[in-house]
């Protein structure tokens, strides 16, 4: 009986190595894991290299050099789809990834916007996809393409549908300090959010469970109105609540109106059972306190 061949050392390649991917990369680099990633500009590539990430330029067209994928074991894609829902990673690298013998796991970061509005109902990953915006329709098409690629080539792909992401330097505190924050009021409107470090934790778990899925929600455990969150954030700074305005106000942006047109509550039992996910920040209160602590240290 021959001894089993050792696994290829882990090498994560992040297509679109932005805010969330960098938080995951920081953890893996600290463990000695090799991490590569892409940026759209030479300056972005330099910033990645300054973080210890092997940087490559990719703007959705010309693929990264084939040698950049040698030995890659894990893929994380957070690049949004193009205008037609096409995915630049699959278009440019699908064949190379399909023939990559070391590849064990692929993940696509998507959005819970694919469900559209469900009038505040609690939903799991089996809920019908009824996207109400063009951006969300493109996300559905992108998910479909990744999952079809996985089936065609026998690869493990997991799709993570995410609500609003927050974390250090992506939080309400800067707007509150600048006096530009305002509470938009809409009755009975709630939504989940997730701290970026809870996403990183879940992705680390998922990398060790490539057979699970393929669709997961990652979210906190307390859907809440955004005005409640802003009020709490202000209290942490010792500030009064910011001014309130109705969603019907003339100066509310189209993007904000699109966001407030949907209301849902997310179940995360699948990620907890299949991956062992347990949010470190189960509500915005713990999360915002941790954000403020990191931003002011």
PDB file of C-alpha atoms in Angstrom:
ATOM      1  CA  UNK A   1       0.000   0.000   0.000  1.00  0.00           C
ATOM      2  CA  UNK A   2       1.495   3.304  -1.070  1.00  0.00           C
ATOM      3  CA  UNK A   3       1.423   6.226   1.371  1.00  0.00           C
ATOM      4  CA  UNK A   4      -0.963   9.029   0.471  1.00  0.00           C
ATOM      5  CA  UNK A   5       0.615  11.913  -1.392  1.00  0.00           C
ATOM      6  CA  UNK A   6       0.864  15.072   0.713  1.00  0.00           C
ATOM      7  CA  UNK A   7      -1.563  17.842  -0.135  1.00  0.00           C
ATOM      8  CA  UNK A   8      -0.232  20.802  -2.063  1.00  0.00           C
ATOM      9  CA  UNK A   9       0.553  23.647   0.341  1.00  0.00           C
ATOM     10  CA  UNK A  10      -2.379  26.025   0.495  1.00  0.00           C
ATOM     11  CA  UNK A  11      -2.246  28.943  -1.940  1.00  0.00           C
ATOM     12  CA  UNK A  12      -5.240  31.290  -2.050  1.00  0.00           C
ATOM     13  CA  UNK A  13      -5.746  33.401  -5.172  1.00  0.00           C
ATOM     14  CA  UNK A  14      -8.176  36.315  -4.788  1.00  0.00           C
ATOM     15  CA  UNK A  15      -9.728  37.706  -7.953  1.00  0.00           C
ATOM     16  CA  UNK A  16     -10.572  41.216  -6.819  1.00  0.00           C
ATOM     17  CA  UNK A  17      -8.423  41.513  -3.697  1.00  0.00           C
ATOM     18  CA  UNK A  18     -10.359  44.321  -2.063  1.00  0.00           C
ATOM     19  CA  UNK A  19     -11.689  45.051   1.392  1.00  0.00           C
ATOM     20  CA  UNK A  20     -13.071  41.636   2.344  1.00  0.00           C
ATOM     21  CA  UNK A  21     -10.413  39.571   0.588  1.00  0.00           C
ATOM     22  CA  UNK A  22      -7.659  41.553   2.275  1.00  0.00           C
ATOM     23  CA  UNK A  23      -9.111  40.849   5.719  1.00  0.00           C
ATOM     24  CA  UNK A  24      -9.060  37.138   4.910  1.00  0.00           C
ATOM     25  CA  UNK A  25      -5.571  37.411   3.429  1.00  0.00           C
ATOM     26  CA  UNK A  26      -4.236  39.046   6.571  1.00  0.00           C
ATOM     27  CA  UNK A  27      -5.319  36.043   8.631  1.00  0.00           C
ATOM     28  CA  UNK A  28      -3.910  33.495   6.223  1.00  0.00           C
ATOM     29  CA  UNK A  29      -0.604  35.309   5.795  1.00  0.00           C
ATOM     30  CA  UNK A  30      -0.188  35.314   9.572  1.00  0.00           C
ATOM     31  CA  UNK A  31      -0.486  31.517   9.447  1.00  0.00           C
ATOM     32  CA  UNK A  32       2.163  31.270   6.748  1.00  0.00           C
ATOM     33  CA  UNK A  33      -0.255  30.670   3.875  1.00  0.00           C
ATOM     34  CA  UNK A  34       0.666  31.965   0.444  1.00  0.00           C
ATOM     35  CA  UNK A  35      -1.838  34.531  -0.891  1.00  0.00           C
ATOM     36  CA  UNK A  36      -2.046  36.097  -4.336  1.00  0.00           C
ATOM     37  CA  UNK A  37      -4.586  38.567  -5.657  1.00  0.00           C
ATOM     38  CA  UNK A  38      -5.556  40.950  -8.415  1.00  0.00           C
ATOM     39  CA  UNK A  39      -6.069  44.684  -8.665  1.00  0.00           C
ATOM     40  CA  UNK A  40      -7.228  46.791 -11.582  1.00  0.00           C
ATOM     41  CA  UNK A  41      -4.282  49.193 -11.658  1.00  0.00           C
ATOM     42  CA  UNK A  42      -0.499  49.070 -11.210  1.00  0.00           C
ATOM     43  CA  UNK A  43      -0.933  51.184  -8.073  1.00  0.00           C
ATOM     44  CA  UNK A  44      -3.378  48.634  -6.685  1.00  0.00           C
ATOM     45  CA  UNK A  45      -0.923  45.838  -7.412  1.00  0.00           C
ATOM     46  CA  UNK A  46       1.767  47.718  -5.505  1.00  0.00           C
ATOM     47  CA  UNK A  47      -0.551  48.144  -2.521  1.00  0.00           C
ATOM     48  CA  UNK A  48      -1.206  44.396  -2.445  1.00  0.00           C
ATOM     49  CA  UNK A  49       2.490  43.652  -2.556  1.00  0.00           C
ATOM     50  CA  UNK A  50       3.004  46.021   0.343  1.00  0.00           C
ATOM     51  CA  UNK A  51       0.624  43.831   2.359  1.00  0.00           C
ATOM     52  CA  UNK A  52       2.578  40.681   1.549  1.00  0.00           C
ATOM     53  CA  UNK A  53       0.116  39.582  -1.164  1.00  0.00           C
ATOM     54  CA  UNK A  54       1.521  38.559  -4.544  1.00  0.00           C
ATOM     55  CA  UNK A  55      -0.170  41.116  -6.757  1.00  0.00           C
ATOM     56  CA  UNK A  56      -1.264  40.770 -10.386  1.00  0.00           C
ATOM     57  CA  UNK A  57      -3.123  43.171 -12.626  1.00  0.00           C
ATOM     58  CA  UNK A  58      -6.513  42.061 -13.945  1.00  0.00           C
ATOM     59  CA  UNK A  59      -9.165  44.441 -15.230  1.00  0.00           C
ATOM     60  CA  UNK A  60     -11.559  41.850 -16.617  1.00  0.00           C
ATOM     61  CA  UNK A  61      -9.932  41.446 -19.999  1.00  0.00           C
ATOM     62  CA  UNK A  62      -6.396  40.069 -20.412  1.00  0.00           C
ATOM     63  CA  UNK A  63      -5.899  37.109 -18.050  1.00  0.00           C
ATOM     64  CA  UNK A  64      -3.186  36.972 -15.438  1.00  0.00           C
ATOM     65  CA  UNK A  65      -0.094  35.013 -16.512  1.00  0.00           C
ATOM     66  CA  UNK A  66      -0.637  31.252 -16.427  1.00  0.00           C
ATOM     67  CA  UNK A  67       2.318  30.907 -14.049  1.00  0.00           C
ATOM     68  CA  UNK A  68       0.434  33.021 -11.468  1.00  0.00           C
ATOM     69  CA  UNK A  69      -2.036  30.155 -11.025  1.00  0.00           C
ATOM     70  CA  UNK A  70       0.559  27.407 -10.621  1.00  0.00           C
ATOM     71  CA  UNK A  71      -0.107  25.527  -7.404  1.00  0.00           C
ATOM     72  CA  UNK A  72      -3.227  27.510  -6.505  1.00  0.00           C
ATOM     73  CA  UNK A  73      -5.464  25.478  -4.203  1.00  0.00           C
ATOM     74  CA  UNK A  74      -8.225  27.982  -3.426  1.00  0.00           C
ATOM     75  CA  UNK A  75      -9.987  30.718  -5.391  1.00  0.00           C
ATOM     76  CA  UNK A  76     -11.972  33.637  -3.984  1.00  0.00           C
ATOM     77  CA  UNK A  77     -13.835  35.855  -6.459  1.00  0.00           C
ATOM     78  CA  UNK A  78     -15.312  39.157  -5.340  1.00  0.00           C
ATOM     79  CA  UNK A  79     -15.298  40.910  -8.721  1.00  0.00           C
ATOM     80  CA  UNK A  80     -18.837  42.050  -9.593  1.00  0.00           C
ATOM     81  CA  UNK A  81     -20.295  40.855 -12.899  1.00  0.00           C
ATOM     82  CA  UNK A  82     -20.248  42.937 -16.046  1.00  0.00           C
ATOM     83  CA  UNK A  83     -23.218  44.754 -17.528  1.00  0.00           C
ATOM     84  CA  UNK A  84     -24.591  41.602 -19.139  1.00  0.00           C
ATOM     85  CA  UNK A  85     -24.063  39.429 -16.079  1.00  0.00           C
ATOM     86  CA  UNK A  86     -20.923  37.968 -17.596  1.00  0.00           C
ATOM     87  CA  UNK A  87     -18.138  36.997 -15.254  1.00  0.00           C
ATOM     88  CA  UNK A  88     -14.690  38.150 -16.268  1.00  0.00           C
ATOM     89  CA  UNK A  89     -12.928  35.511 -14.199  1.00  0.00           C
ATOM     90  CA  UNK A  90     -14.694  32.585 -15.851  1.00  0.00           C
ATOM     91  CA  UNK A  91     -14.353  34.188 -19.280  1.00  0.00           C
ATOM     92  CA  UNK A  92     -10.632  34.827 -18.937  1.00  0.00           C
ATOM     93  CA  UNK A  93      -9.549  31.956 -16.680  1.00  0.00           C
ATOM     94  CA  UNK A  94     -12.285  29.305 -16.738  1.00  0.00           C
ATOM     95  CA  UNK A  95     -10.342  26.862 -18.897  1.00  0.00           C
ATOM     96  CA  UNK A  96      -7.114  27.301 -16.941  1.00  0.00           C
ATOM     97  CA  UNK A  97      -8.876  26.819 -13.604  1.00  0.00           C
ATOM     98  CA  UNK A  98     -10.736  23.758 -14.887  1.00  0.00           C
ATOM     99  CA  UNK A  99      -7.390  22.162 -15.730  1.00  0.00           C
ATOM    100  CA  UNK A 100      -5.670  23.172 -12.491  1.00  0.00           C
ATOM    101  CA  UNK A 101      -4.919  19.881 -10.675  1.00  0.00           C
ATOM    102  CA  UNK A 102      -4.238  21.517  -7.314  1.00  0.00           C
ATOM    103  CA  UNK A 103      -7.550  23.409  -7.123  1.00  0.00           C
ATOM    104  CA  UNK A 104      -9.711  22.299  -4.186  1.00  0.00           C
ATOM    105  CA  UNK A 105     -12.138  25.147  -3.464  1.00  0.00           C
ATOM    106  CA  UNK A 106     -13.694  28.158  -5.179  1.00  0.00           C
ATOM    107  CA  UNK A 107     -15.887  30.831  -3.616  1.00  0.00           C
ATOM    108  CA  UNK A 108     -17.961  33.593  -5.152  1.00  0.00           C
ATOM    109  CA  UNK A 109     -19.100  36.550  -3.065  1.00  0.00           C
ATOM    110  CA  UNK A 110     -22.628  37.518  -4.084  1.00  0.00           C
ATOM    111  CA  UNK A 111     -25.491  39.504  -2.565  1.00  0.00           C
ATOM    112  CA  UNK A 112     -28.811  38.881  -0.863  1.00  0.00           C
ATOM    113  CA  UNK A 113     -30.234  41.361  -3.352  1.00  0.00           C
ATOM    114  CA  UNK A 114     -30.871  38.338  -5.589  1.00  0.00           C
ATOM    115  CA  UNK A 115     -34.064  37.688  -3.574  1.00  0.00           C
ATOM    116  CA  UNK A 116     -35.643  41.070  -4.129  1.00  0.00           C
ATOM    117  CA  UNK A 117     -38.240  42.193  -1.605  1.00  0.00           C
ATOM    118  CA  UNK A 118     -39.904  39.579   0.634  1.00  0.00           C
ATOM    119  CA  UNK A 119     -41.724  42.053   2.921  1.00  0.00           C
ATOM    120  CA  UNK A 120     -39.553  41.314   5.941  1.00  0.00           C
ATOM    121  CA  UNK A 121     -39.942  37.525   5.917  1.00  0.00           C
ATOM    122  CA  UNK A 122     -37.258  35.216   7.289  1.00  0.00           C
ATOM    123  CA  UNK A 123     -35.691  33.363   4.358  1.00  0.00           C
ATOM    124  CA  UNK A 124     -33.116  30.645   3.853  1.00  0.00           C
ATOM    125  CA  UNK A 125     -31.065  29.807   0.780  1.00  0.00           C
ATOM    126  CA  UNK A 126     -33.985  27.992  -0.872  1.00  0.00           C
ATOM    127  CA  UNK A 127     -36.029  31.193  -1.261  1.00  0.00           C
ATOM    128  CA  UNK A 128     -37.010  32.057  -4.856  1.00  0.00           C
ATOM    129  CA  UNK A 129     -34.708  34.439  -6.699  1.00  0.00           C
ATOM    130  CA  UNK A 130     -36.715  37.510  -7.688  1.00  0.00           C
ATOM    131  CA  UNK A 131     -34.181  40.286  -8.236  1.00  0.00           C
ATOM    132  CA  UNK A 132     -35.810  43.686  -8.594  1.00  0.00           C
ATOM    133  CA  UNK A 133     -32.808  45.657  -9.872  1.00  0.00           C
ATOM    134  CA  UNK A 134     -30.565  45.257 -12.872  1.00  0.00           C
ATOM    135  CA  UNK A 135     -27.530  44.916 -10.603  1.00  0.00           C
ATOM    136  CA  UNK A 136     -29.171  42.038  -8.751  1.00  0.00           C
ATOM    137  CA  UNK A 137     -30.191  40.354 -12.011  1.00  0.00           C
ATOM    138  CA  UNK A 138     -26.550  40.450 -13.082  1.00  0.00           C
ATOM    139  CA  UNK A 139     -25.601  38.786  -9.812  1.00  0.00           C
ATOM    140  CA  UNK A 140     -28.040  35.944 -10.468  1.00  0.00           C
ATOM    141  CA  UNK A 141     -26.539  35.422 -13.916  1.00  0.00           C
ATOM    142  CA  UNK A 142     -23.043  35.435 -12.439  1.00  0.00           C
ATOM    143  CA  UNK A 143     -23.972  32.856  -9.783  1.00  0.00           C
ATOM    144  CA  UNK A 144     -25.497  30.653 -12.471  1.00  0.00           C
ATOM    145  CA  UNK A 145     -22.368  30.820 -14.577  1.00  0.00           C
ATOM    146  CA  UNK A 146     -20.065  29.835 -11.721  1.00  0.00           C
ATOM    147  CA  UNK A 147     -22.293  26.945 -10.676  1.00  0.00           C
ATOM    148  CA  UNK A 148     -22.620  25.720 -14.282  1.00  0.00           C
ATOM    149  CA  UNK A 149     -18.826  25.857 -14.631  1.00  0.00           C
ATOM    150  CA  UNK A 150     -18.491  23.815 -11.431  1.00  0.00           C
ATOM    151  CA  UNK A 151     -20.890  21.149 -12.672  1.00  0.00           C
ATOM    152  CA  UNK A 152     -19.209  20.971 -16.071  1.00  0.00           C
ATOM    153  CA  UNK A 153     -15.734  20.501 -14.642  1.00  0.00           C
ATOM    154  CA  UNK A 154     -16.370  18.695 -11.362  1.00  0.00           C
ATOM    155  CA  UNK A 155     -15.094  21.584  -9.247  1.00  0.00           C
ATOM    156  CA  UNK A 156     -16.201  22.669  -5.785  1.00  0.00           C
ATOM    157  CA  UNK A 157     -17.802  26.124  -5.880  1.00  0.00           C
ATOM    158  CA  UNK A 158     -19.558  27.850  -3.012  1.00  0.00           C
ATOM    159  CA  UNK A 159     -21.624  31.027  -3.365  1.00  0.00           C
ATOM    160  CA  UNK A 160     -21.886  33.342  -0.372  1.00  0.00           C
ATOM    161  CA  UNK A 161     -24.855  35.708  -0.420  1.00  0.00           C
ATOM    162  CA  UNK A 162     -24.007  38.691   1.753  1.00  0.00           C
ATOM    163  CA  UNK A 163     -26.003  41.607   3.186  1.00  0.00           C
ATOM    164  CA  UNK A 164     -24.398  44.971   3.972  1.00  0.00           C
ATOM    165  CA  UNK A 165     -20.726  44.627   4.913  1.00  0.00           C
ATOM    166  CA  UNK A 166     -19.187  46.862   7.557  1.00  0.00           C
ATOM    167  CA  UNK A 167     -15.925  46.944   9.458  1.00  0.00           C
ATOM    168  CA  UNK A 168     -12.960  49.161  10.293  1.00  0.00           C
ATOM    169  CA  UNK A 169     -12.825  52.182   7.990  1.00  0.00           C
ATOM    170  CA  UNK A 170     -16.105  51.137   6.413  1.00  0.00           C
ATOM    171  CA  UNK A 171     -18.545  52.206   9.106  1.00  0.00           C
ATOM    172  CA  UNK A 172     -20.805  55.140  10.060  1.00  0.00           C
ATOM    173  CA  UNK A 173     -18.222  56.731  12.345  1.00  0.00           C
ATOM    174  CA  UNK A 174     -16.528  58.936   9.727  1.00  0.00           C
ATOM    175  CA  UNK A 175     -19.870  60.362   8.547  1.00  0.00           C
ATOM    176  CA  UNK A 176     -20.987  60.921  12.119  1.00  0.00           C
ATOM    177  CA  UNK A 177     -17.792  62.794  12.988  1.00  0.00           C
ATOM    178  CA  UNK A 178     -18.087  64.876   9.824  1.00  0.00           C
ATOM    179  CA  UNK A 179     -21.722  65.712  10.550  1.00  0.00           C
ATOM    180  CA  UNK A 180     -22.913  64.303   7.209  1.00  0.00           C
ATOM    181  CA  UNK A 181     -24.784  61.249   8.519  1.00  0.00           C
ATOM    182  CA  UNK A 182     -28.564  61.209   8.569  1.00  0.00           C
ATOM    183  CA  UNK A 183     -31.117  58.660   9.573  1.00  0.00           C
ATOM    184  CA  UNK A 184     -33.475  57.622   6.785  1.00  0.00           C
ATOM    185  CA  UNK A 185     -36.767  56.555   8.306  1.00  0.00           C
ATOM    186  CA  UNK A 186     -38.986  53.914   6.773  1.00  0.00           C
ATOM    187  CA  UNK A 187     -41.503  52.090   8.950  1.00  0.00           C
ATOM    188  CA  UNK A 188     -40.917  48.354   9.501  1.00  0.00           C
ATOM    189  CA  UNK A 189     -37.758  48.336   7.359  1.00  0.00           C
ATOM    190  CA  UNK A 190     -35.005  46.104   8.736  1.00  0.00           C
ATOM    191  CA  UNK A 191     -32.008  44.351   7.265  1.00  0.00           C
ATOM    192  CA  UNK A 192     -29.114  42.153   8.276  1.00  0.00           C
ATOM    193  CA  UNK A 193     -25.524  43.218   8.066  1.00  0.00           C
ATOM    194  CA  UNK A 194     -22.233  41.431   8.668  1.00  0.00           C
ATOM    195  CA  UNK A 195     -18.872  42.425  10.084  1.00  0.00           C
ATOM    196  CA  UNK A 196     -16.073  41.814   7.597  1.00  0.00           C
ATOM    197  CA  UNK A 197     -14.187  39.638  10.076  1.00  0.00           C
ATOM    198  CA  UNK A 198     -17.176  37.297  10.362  1.00  0.00           C
ATOM    199  CA  UNK A 199     -17.016  36.846   6.587  1.00  0.00           C
ATOM    200  CA  UNK A 200     -13.300  36.080   6.840  1.00  0.00           C
ATOM    201  CA  UNK A 201     -13.940  33.535   9.595  1.00  0.00           C
ATOM    202  CA  UNK A 202     -16.654  31.813   7.583  1.00  0.00           C
ATOM    203  CA  UNK A 203     -14.470  31.659   4.475  1.00  0.00           C
ATOM    204  CA  UNK A 204     -11.660  30.081   6.466  1.00  0.00           C
ATOM    205  CA  UNK A 205     -14.074  27.409   7.654  1.00  0.00           C
ATOM    206  CA  UNK A 206     -15.445  26.912   4.151  1.00  0.00           C
ATOM    207  CA  UNK A 207     -11.977  26.340   2.717  1.00  0.00           C
ATOM    208  CA  UNK A 208     -11.832  23.193   4.835  1.00  0.00           C
ATOM    209  CA  UNK A 209     -15.324  22.078   3.754  1.00  0.00           C
ATOM    210  CA  UNK A 210     -15.284  22.355  -0.052  1.00  0.00           C
ATOM    211  CA  UNK A 211     -17.939  19.665  -0.383  1.00  0.00           C
ATOM    212  CA  UNK A 212     -20.541  21.716   1.527  1.00  0.00           C
ATOM    213  CA  UNK A 213     -23.032  24.093  -0.003  1.00  0.00           C
ATOM    214  CA  UNK A 214     -23.154  25.310  -2.613  1.00  0.00           C
ATOM    215  CA  UNK A 215     -25.150  28.375  -1.428  1.00  0.00           C
ATOM    216  CA  UNK A 216     -24.737  30.073   1.943  1.00  0.00           C
ATOM    217  CA  UNK A 217     -26.024  33.116   3.758  1.00  0.00           C
ATOM    218  CA  UNK A 218     -23.542  34.914   6.001  1.00  0.00           C
ATOM    219  CA  UNK A 219     -25.184  37.473   8.257  1.00  0.00           C
ATOM    220  CA  UNK A 220     -25.575  38.660  11.806  1.00  0.00           C
ATOM    221  CA  UNK A 221     -28.422  37.447  13.990  1.00  0.00           C
ATOM    222  CA  UNK A 222     -30.340  40.678  14.526  1.00  0.00           C
ATOM    223  CA  UNK A 223     -31.928  42.400  11.527  1.00  0.00           C
ATOM    224  CA  UNK A 224     -32.417  46.010  12.539  1.00  0.00           C
ATOM    225  CA  UNK A 225     -33.490  49.401  11.142  1.00  0.00           C
ATOM    226  CA  UNK A 226     -30.623  51.522   9.871  1.00  0.00           C
ATOM    227  CA  UNK A 227     -31.703  54.513  11.961  1.00  0.00           C
ATOM    228  CA  UNK A 228     -31.327  52.379  15.101  1.00  0.00           C
ATOM    229  CA  UNK A 229     -27.808  51.429  14.033  1.00  0.00           C
ATOM    230  CA  UNK A 230     -26.825  55.044  13.360  1.00  0.00           C
ATOM    231  CA  UNK A 231     -28.238  56.151  16.694  1.00  0.00           C
ATOM    232  CA  UNK A 232     -26.207  53.499  18.488  1.00  0.00           C
ATOM    233  CA  UNK A 233     -23.039  54.395  16.575  1.00  0.00           C
ATOM    234  CA  UNK A 234     -23.521  58.035  17.532  1.00  0.00           C
ATOM    235  CA  UNK A 235     -23.889  57.083  21.189  1.00  0.00           C
ATOM    236  CA  UNK A 236     -20.535  55.286  21.068  1.00  0.00           C
ATOM    237  CA  UNK A 237     -18.969  58.575  19.967  1.00  0.00           C
ATOM    238  CA  UNK A 238     -20.858  60.568  22.589  1.00  0.00           C
ATOM    239  CA  UNK A 239     -22.834  62.341  19.872  1.00  0.00           C
ATOM    240  CA  UNK A 240     -26.591  62.964  19.539  1.00  0.00           C
ATOM    241  CA  UNK A 241     -28.487  60.975  16.906  1.00  0.00           C
ATOM    242  CA  UNK A 242     -28.023  62.457  13.433  1.00  0.00           C
ATOM    243  CA  UNK A 243     -30.935  64.252  11.757  1.00  0.00           C
ATOM    244  CA  UNK A 244     -33.813  62.122  10.521  1.00  0.00           C
ATOM    245  CA  UNK A 245     -35.387  62.253   7.088  1.00  0.00           C
ATOM    246  CA  UNK A 246     -38.150  60.324   5.395  1.00  0.00           C
ATOM    247  CA  UNK A 247     -37.425  57.883   2.593  1.00  0.00           C
ATOM    248  CA  UNK A 248     -39.864  60.018   0.600  1.00  0.00           C
ATOM    249  CA  UNK A 249     -37.688  63.129   0.817  1.00  0.00           C
ATOM    250  CA  UNK A 250     -36.686  64.612  -2.539  1.00  0.00           C
ATOM    251  CA  UNK A 251     -32.950  64.489  -1.818  1.00  0.00           C
ATOM    252  CA  UNK A 252     -32.796  60.762  -1.026  1.00  0.00           C
ATOM    253  CA  UNK A 253     -30.565  59.176  -3.662  1.00  0.00           C
ATOM    254  CA  UNK A 254     -31.811  56.559  -6.166  1.00  0.00           C
ATOM    255  CA  UNK A 255     -29.365  54.063  -4.654  1.00  0.00           C
ATOM    256  CA  UNK A 256     -30.853  54.578  -1.197  1.00  0.00           C
ATOM    257  CA  UNK A 257     -34.387  54.248  -2.559  1.00  0.00           C
ATOM    258  CA  UNK A 258     -33.414  50.981  -4.240  1.00  0.00           C
ATOM    259  CA  UNK A 259     -31.994  49.687  -0.963  1.00  0.00           C
ATOM    260  CA  UNK A 260     -35.039  50.654   1.086  1.00  0.00           C
ATOM    261  CA  UNK A 261     -37.389  49.065  -1.465  1.00  0.00           C
ATOM    262  CA  UNK A 262     -36.376  45.626  -0.174  1.00  0.00           C
ATOM    263  CA  UNK A 263     -36.867  44.123   3.270  1.00  0.00           C
ATOM    264  CA  UNK A 264     -35.786  40.659   4.365  1.00  0.00           C
ATOM    265  CA  UNK A 265     -34.478  38.739   7.353  1.00  0.00           C
ATOM    266  CA  UNK A 266     -31.773  36.129   6.727  1.00  0.00           C
ATOM    267  CA  UNK A 267     -31.497  32.667   8.208  1.00  0.00           C
ATOM    268  CA  UNK A 268     -27.953  31.321   8.582  1.00  0.00           C
ATOM    269  CA  UNK A 269     -28.615  27.790   9.855  1.00  0.00           C
ATOM    270  CA  UNK A 270     -26.989  26.201   6.809  1.00  0.00           C
ATOM    271  CA  UNK A 271     -23.641  27.947   7.359  1.00  0.00           C
ATOM    272  CA  UNK A 272     -23.763  27.104  11.056  1.00  0.00           C
ATOM    273  CA  UNK A 273     -24.516  23.433  10.480  1.00  0.00           C
ATOM    274  CA  UNK A 274     -22.363  22.759   7.408  1.00  0.00           C
ATOM    275  CA  UNK A 275     -19.388  25.004   8.161  1.00  0.00           C
ATOM    276  CA  UNK A 276     -19.502  25.528  11.913  1.00  0.00           C
ATOM    277  CA  UNK A 277     -20.025  29.274  11.407  1.00  0.00           C
ATOM    278  CA  UNK A 278     -20.799  31.288  14.524  1.00  0.00           C
ATOM    279  CA  UNK A 279     -20.647  35.066  14.216  1.00  0.00           C
ATOM    280  CA  UNK A 280     -18.245  36.784  16.565  1.00  0.00           C
ATOM    281  CA  UNK A 281     -20.438  39.868  16.166  1.00  0.00           C
ATOM    282  CA  UNK A 282     -24.058  38.622  16.363  1.00  0.00           C
ATOM    283  CA  UNK A 283     -25.469  42.148  16.294  1.00  0.00           C
ATOM    284  CA  UNK A 284     -24.437  45.626  15.220  1.00  0.00           C
ATOM    285  CA  UNK A 285     -23.729  46.537  18.852  1.00  0.00           C
ATOM    286  CA  UNK A 286     -20.791  44.161  19.291  1.00  0.00           C
ATOM    287  CA  UNK A 287     -19.622  44.848  15.758  1.00  0.00           C
ATOM    288  CA  UNK A 288     -19.622  48.632  15.980  1.00  0.00           C
ATOM    289  CA  UNK A 289     -17.851  48.566  19.353  1.00  0.00           C
ATOM    290  CA  UNK A 290     -15.098  46.427  17.821  1.00  0.00           C
ATOM    291  CA  UNK A 291     -14.866  48.694  14.770  1.00  0.00           C
ATOM    292  CA  UNK A 292     -14.465  51.780  16.920  1.00  0.00           C
ATOM    293  CA  UNK A 293     -11.827  50.074  19.044  1.00  0.00           C
ATOM    294  CA  UNK A 294      -9.777  49.162  15.969  1.00  0.00           C
ATOM    295  CA  UNK A 295     -10.215  52.541  14.290  1.00  0.00           C
ATOM    296  CA  UNK A 296      -8.998  54.409  17.384  1.00  0.00           C
ATOM    297  CA  UNK A 297      -6.169  52.166  18.565  1.00  0.00           C
TER     298      UNK A 297
END
